[in-house]
Every structure is written in structure tokens, then in C-alpha cells.
Amino acid sequence: PNAVAVGPDGPYYVAQLTGFPFPLHGAGVFRAEPGQEPQLYASGLTNLIDMAFDAQGNLYVLEFRKNSLLSEDTAGDLIRITPNGQQERLIESGLTSPTGLAIGPDGLLYICNNGVQAGQGEVIQIDPASLPASSSPGWNAY
């Protein structure tokens, strides 16, 4: 487990980074309610690093490396999971080893990008209404 968020329905949601060999699409999100066995909520994800729920009950999950930690590709990804379980990949390029995700009180997404590159890290601000984006999403970097 690598990230936890309290769902709008009350239980905890737990994301997996997964361990070696860091299988492509081998990570999932589990719904964990006290006193019950965790249930798989979403699957087919890779190297999850963080997640957060928005006010509409959508779960945003951040993939640290969308092609596995064993790949030389450092591209990350952002996926929206709707309350009915539908997954939508939102950012096809531009995220490089992202390490954190938050949803502000303004409803905007804030992502720590280049989180493992000394001196190159940035926080980007994304309006979820503009997603899914083309190959070059418009965002503000700080």
C-alpha cells in the first residue's frame, strides 16, 4: 500500500504501488471498511503514488510510472475513476515521475511533478473540467 484516502461513503481507499517486478497494470485500489475484508475497487493500474476524491465522488489516482518502475520511461499518468467505477486516463503526456496529488477547496487539482529530480520539481495546477486533455494539457506550473 502506498496511499490512502477517505471515501465520500466513509471507508478508506488504499492504493498499491506494487512491489518487484512492478507489473504493468498490476496495481489496484481497495475499499477497506473496518471489520470487513478489503474489496478491490479498481484494477488495471500501474505504480500508484497518490490519490484523492473530489466533491462529486470521483477518485483521481496518480501513477508514478505508467509503464512500470522497470521501464526507462518516466512518464506518469492521472486517471479519474467515477463513482460507478468507470476509468478514464486524463493526461497522456507531460507528467514526469509525479509524486503527489491534492484537490484544493477550489476544486482544482494540484500535482507534484518531477518529484524525484533535484531542482526540477514543480507543482502544477489543473482544472479537471479541462480534462481529458490532448497530448499537451494546459496547466499552470509553480
PDB file of C-alpha atoms in Angstrom:
ATOM      1  CA  PRO A   1       0.000   0.000   0.000  1.00  0.00           C
ATOM      2  CA  ASN A   2       1.207   3.468  -0.864  1.00  0.00           C
ATOM      3  CA  ALA A   3      -1.645   5.948  -0.492  1.00  0.00           C
ATOM      4  CA  VAL A   4      -4.887   6.199   1.462  1.00  0.00           C
ATOM      5  CA  ALA A   5      -7.943   8.435   1.148  1.00  0.00           C
ATOM      6  CA  VAL A   6     -11.230   8.538   2.986  1.00  0.00           C
ATOM      7  CA  GLY A   7     -14.037   7.974   0.529  1.00  0.00           C
ATOM      8  CA  PRO A   8     -17.217  10.044   0.402  1.00  0.00           C
ATOM      9  CA  ASP A   9     -19.050   6.939   1.658  1.00  0.00           C
ATOM     10  CA  GLY A  10     -16.829   6.751   4.771  1.00  0.00           C
ATOM     11  CA  PRO A  11     -14.476   3.763   4.249  1.00  0.00           C
ATOM     12  CA  TYR A  12     -10.791   4.024   3.486  1.00  0.00           C
ATOM     13  CA  TYR A  13      -9.482   3.539  -0.040  1.00  0.00           C
ATOM     14  CA  VAL A  14      -5.956   2.162  -0.295  1.00  0.00           C
ATOM     15  CA  ALA A  15      -3.747   2.309  -3.413  1.00  0.00           C
ATOM     16  CA  GLN A  16      -0.908  -0.039  -4.340  1.00  0.00           C
ATOM     17  CA  LEU A  17       2.469   0.929  -5.696  1.00  0.00           C
ATOM     18  CA  THR A  18       3.155  -2.829  -6.023  1.00  0.00           C
ATOM     19  CA  GLY A  19       6.495  -4.452  -5.430  1.00  0.00           C
ATOM     20  CA  PHE A  20       9.058  -6.062  -7.672  1.00  0.00           C
ATOM     21  CA  PRO A  21       8.667  -6.868 -10.553  1.00  0.00           C
ATOM     22  CA  PHE A  22       6.303  -3.844 -10.679  1.00  0.00           C
ATOM     23  CA  PRO A  23       3.841  -5.447 -13.113  1.00  0.00           C
ATOM     24  CA  LEU A  24       2.264  -3.250 -15.769  1.00  0.00           C
ATOM     25  CA  HIS A  25      -1.447  -2.826 -14.888  1.00  0.00           C
ATOM     26  CA  GLY A  26      -0.889  -4.898 -11.729  1.00  0.00           C
ATOM     27  CA  ALA A  27      -1.896  -2.268  -9.150  1.00  0.00           C
ATOM     28  CA  GLY A  28      -5.309  -1.651  -7.701  1.00  0.00           C
ATOM     29  CA  VAL A  29      -7.311   0.397  -5.259  1.00  0.00           C
ATOM     30  CA  PHE A  30      -9.010  -1.404  -2.383  1.00  0.00           C
ATOM     31  CA  ARG A  31     -12.031  -0.262  -0.380  1.00  0.00           C
ATOM     32  CA  ALA A  32     -11.350  -1.023   3.292  1.00  0.00           C
ATOM     33  CA  GLU A  33     -14.140  -0.817   5.835  1.00  0.00           C
ATOM     34  CA  PRO A  34     -13.300  -1.552   9.485  1.00  0.00           C
ATOM     35  CA  GLY A  35     -14.233  -5.099  10.466  1.00  0.00           C
ATOM     36  CA  GLN A  36     -14.521  -6.318   6.868  1.00  0.00           C
ATOM     37  CA  GLU A  37     -12.157  -7.809   4.316  1.00  0.00           C
ATOM     38  CA  PRO A  38     -10.851  -5.194   1.838  1.00  0.00           C
ATOM     39  CA  GLN A  39     -12.604  -5.285  -1.527  1.00  0.00           C
ATOM     40  CA  LEU A  40     -10.983  -4.485  -4.868  1.00  0.00           C
ATOM     41  CA  TYR A  41     -12.466  -1.184  -6.058  1.00  0.00           C
ATOM     42  CA  ALA A  42     -10.365  -0.553  -9.198  1.00  0.00           C
ATOM     43  CA  SER A  43      -7.775  -2.620 -11.055  1.00  0.00           C
ATOM     44  CA  GLY A  44      -5.557  -2.408 -14.136  1.00  0.00           C
ATOM     45  CA  LEU A  45      -3.446   0.436 -12.754  1.00  0.00           C
ATOM     46  CA  THR A  46       0.343   0.779 -12.505  1.00  0.00           C
ATOM     47  CA  ASN A  47       2.610   2.078  -9.716  1.00  0.00           C
ATOM     48  CA  LEU A  48       0.112   4.243  -7.850  1.00  0.00           C
ATOM     49  CA  ILE A  49       1.706   7.012  -5.815  1.00  0.00           C
ATOM     50  CA  ASP A  50      -1.242   9.105  -4.571  1.00  0.00           C
ATOM     51  CA  MET A  51      -4.995   9.622  -4.863  1.00  0.00           C
ATOM     52  CA  ALA A  52      -7.805  11.955  -3.805  1.00  0.00           C
ATOM     53  CA  PHE A  53     -11.593  12.222  -4.047  1.00  0.00           C
ATOM     54  CA  ASP A  54     -13.350  15.274  -5.444  1.00  0.00           C
ATOM     55  CA  ALA A  55     -16.664  16.698  -4.225  1.00  0.00           C
ATOM     56  CA  GLN A  56     -18.576  14.670  -6.849  1.00  0.00           C
ATOM     57  CA  GLY A  57     -17.181  11.354  -5.576  1.00  0.00           C
ATOM     58  CA  ASN A  58     -14.710  10.864  -8.429  1.00  0.00           C
ATOM     59  CA  LEU A  59     -11.440   9.264  -7.363  1.00  0.00           C
ATOM     60  CA  TYR A  60      -8.308  10.647  -9.020  1.00  0.00           C
ATOM     61  CA  VAL A  61      -5.333   8.287  -8.933  1.00  0.00           C
ATOM     62  CA  LEU A  62      -1.793   9.272  -9.837  1.00  0.00           C
ATOM     63  CA  GLU A  63       0.538   6.765 -11.471  1.00  0.00           C
ATOM     64  CA  PHE A  64       4.204   7.415 -10.665  1.00  0.00           C
ATOM     65  CA  ARG A  65       5.284   5.450 -13.745  1.00  0.00           C
ATOM     66  CA  LYS A  66       2.535   4.427 -16.164  1.00  0.00           C
ATOM     67  CA  ASN A  67       4.826   1.909 -17.911  1.00  0.00           C
ATOM     68  CA  SER A  68       6.249   0.345 -14.709  1.00  0.00           C
ATOM     69  CA  LEU A  69       9.166   1.208 -12.485  1.00  0.00           C
ATOM     70  CA  LEU A  70      11.253  -1.265 -14.505  1.00  0.00           C
ATOM     71  CA  SER A  71      10.762   0.811 -17.653  1.00  0.00           C
ATOM     72  CA  GLU A  72      13.160   3.613 -18.502  1.00  0.00           C
ATOM     73  CA  ASP A  73      10.076   5.709 -19.345  1.00  0.00           C
ATOM     74  CA  THR A  74       9.480   8.223 -16.519  1.00  0.00           C
ATOM     75  CA  ALA A  75       6.007   9.244 -17.726  1.00  0.00           C
ATOM     76  CA  GLY A  76       3.271   9.305 -15.136  1.00  0.00           C
ATOM     77  CA  ASP A  77      -0.477   9.409 -15.605  1.00  0.00           C
ATOM     78  CA  LEU A  78      -3.628  10.701 -13.969  1.00  0.00           C
ATOM     79  CA  ILE A  79      -6.755   8.547 -14.005  1.00  0.00           C
ATOM     80  CA  ARG A  80     -10.268   9.529 -12.961  1.00  0.00           C
ATOM     81  CA  ILE A  81     -12.461   6.751 -11.573  1.00  0.00           C
ATOM     82  CA  THR A  82     -16.132   7.712 -11.474  1.00  0.00           C
ATOM     83  CA  PRO A  83     -18.429   6.580  -8.639  1.00  0.00           C
ATOM     84  CA  ASN A  84     -19.746   3.811 -10.926  1.00  0.00           C
ATOM     85  CA  GLY A  85     -16.176   2.508 -11.486  1.00  0.00           C
ATOM     86  CA  GLN A  86     -15.504   3.813 -14.996  1.00  0.00           C
ATOM     87  CA  GLN A  87     -11.822   4.688 -15.534  1.00  0.00           C
ATOM     88  CA  GLU A  88     -10.614   7.486 -17.761  1.00  0.00           C
ATOM     89  CA  ARG A  89      -6.944   8.238 -18.447  1.00  0.00           C
ATOM     90  CA  LEU A  90      -6.664  12.001 -18.382  1.00  0.00           C
ATOM     91  CA  ILE A  91      -3.089  13.111 -19.097  1.00  0.00           C
ATOM     92  CA  GLU A  92      -1.257  11.349 -21.900  1.00  0.00           C
ATOM     93  CA  SER A  93       1.974  13.315 -21.646  1.00  0.00           C
ATOM     94  CA  GLY A  94       3.653  15.957 -19.542  1.00  0.00           C
ATOM     95  CA  LEU A  95       3.783  14.204 -16.182  1.00  0.00           C
ATOM     96  CA  THR A  96       7.281  13.067 -15.268  1.00  0.00           C
ATOM     97  CA  SER A  97       7.656  10.957 -12.114  1.00  0.00           C
ATOM     98  CA  PRO A  98       4.784  12.733 -10.344  1.00  0.00           C
ATOM     99  CA  THR A  99       4.819  12.207  -6.586  1.00  0.00           C
ATOM    100  CA  GLY A 100       1.777  13.881  -5.059  1.00  0.00           C
ATOM    101  CA  LEU A 101      -1.834  14.849  -5.727  1.00  0.00           C
ATOM    102  CA  ALA A 102      -4.274  17.093  -3.891  1.00  0.00           C
ATOM    103  CA  ILE A 103      -7.631  18.610  -4.694  1.00  0.00           C
ATOM    104  CA  GLY A 104      -7.972  22.153  -3.425  1.00  0.00           C
ATOM    105  CA  PRO A 105     -11.060  23.768  -1.946  1.00  0.00           C
ATOM    106  CA  ASP A 106     -11.390  25.462  -5.352  1.00  0.00           C
ATOM    107  CA  GLY A 107     -11.885  22.014  -6.964  1.00  0.00           C
ATOM    108  CA  LEU A 108      -8.641  22.331  -8.910  1.00  0.00           C
ATOM    109  CA  LEU A 109      -6.085  19.502  -8.991  1.00  0.00           C
ATOM    110  CA  TYR A 110      -2.553  20.105  -7.733  1.00  0.00           C
ATOM    111  CA  ILE A 111       0.135  17.633  -8.792  1.00  0.00           C
ATOM    112  CA  CYS A 112       3.777  17.499  -7.711  1.00  0.00           C
ATOM    113  CA  ASN A 113       5.643  16.826 -10.946  1.00  0.00           C
ATOM    114  CA  ASN A 114       9.313  15.842 -11.421  1.00  0.00           C
ATOM    115  CA  GLY A 115       9.258  14.828  -7.784  1.00  0.00           C
ATOM    116  CA  VAL A 116      12.499  12.865  -7.893  1.00  0.00           C
ATOM    117  CA  GLN A 117      14.614  15.291  -9.918  1.00  0.00           C
ATOM    118  CA  ALA A 118      16.603  17.643  -7.671  1.00  0.00           C
ATOM    119  CA  GLY A 119      15.949  21.246  -8.601  1.00  0.00           C
ATOM    120  CA  GLN A 120      13.367  20.369 -11.275  1.00  0.00           C
ATOM    121  CA  GLY A 121      10.272  19.744  -9.167  1.00  0.00           C
ATOM    122  CA  GLU A 122       7.155  21.774  -9.734  1.00  0.00           C
ATOM    123  CA  VAL A 123       3.567  21.927  -8.610  1.00  0.00           C
ATOM    124  CA  ILE A 124       1.098  22.070 -11.468  1.00  0.00           C
ATOM    125  CA  GLN A 125      -2.486  23.249 -11.225  1.00  0.00           C
ATOM    126  CA  ILE A 126      -5.109  21.628 -13.449  1.00  0.00           C
ATOM    127  CA  ASP A 127      -8.784  22.391 -13.895  1.00  0.00           C
ATOM    128  CA  PRO A 128     -10.457  18.952 -14.049  1.00  0.00           C
ATOM    129  CA  ALA A 129     -13.145  20.444 -16.312  1.00  0.00           C
ATOM    130  CA  SER A 130     -10.445  20.773 -18.999  1.00  0.00           C
ATOM    131  CA  LEU A 131      -9.701  17.027 -18.884  1.00  0.00           C
ATOM    132  CA  PRO A 132      -9.258  14.738 -20.721  1.00  0.00           C
ATOM    133  CA  ALA A 133      -6.695  16.837 -22.467  1.00  0.00           C
ATOM    134  CA  SER A 134      -4.898  16.484 -25.729  1.00  0.00           C
ATOM    135  CA  SER A 135      -1.294  15.369 -25.654  1.00  0.00           C
ATOM    136  CA  SER A 136      -0.317  18.748 -24.168  1.00  0.00           C
ATOM    137  CA  PRO A 137      -2.699  19.692 -21.357  1.00  0.00           C
ATOM    138  CA  GLY A 138      -2.887  23.310 -20.332  1.00  0.00           C
ATOM    139  CA  TRP A 139      -1.807  23.819 -16.767  1.00  0.00           C
ATOM    140  CA  ASN A 140      -0.136  26.322 -14.547  1.00  0.00           C
ATOM    141  CA  ALA A 141       3.263  25.398 -13.120  1.00  0.00           C
ATOM    142  CA  TYR A 142       4.654  26.876  -9.911  1.00  0.00           C
TER     143      TYR A 142
END
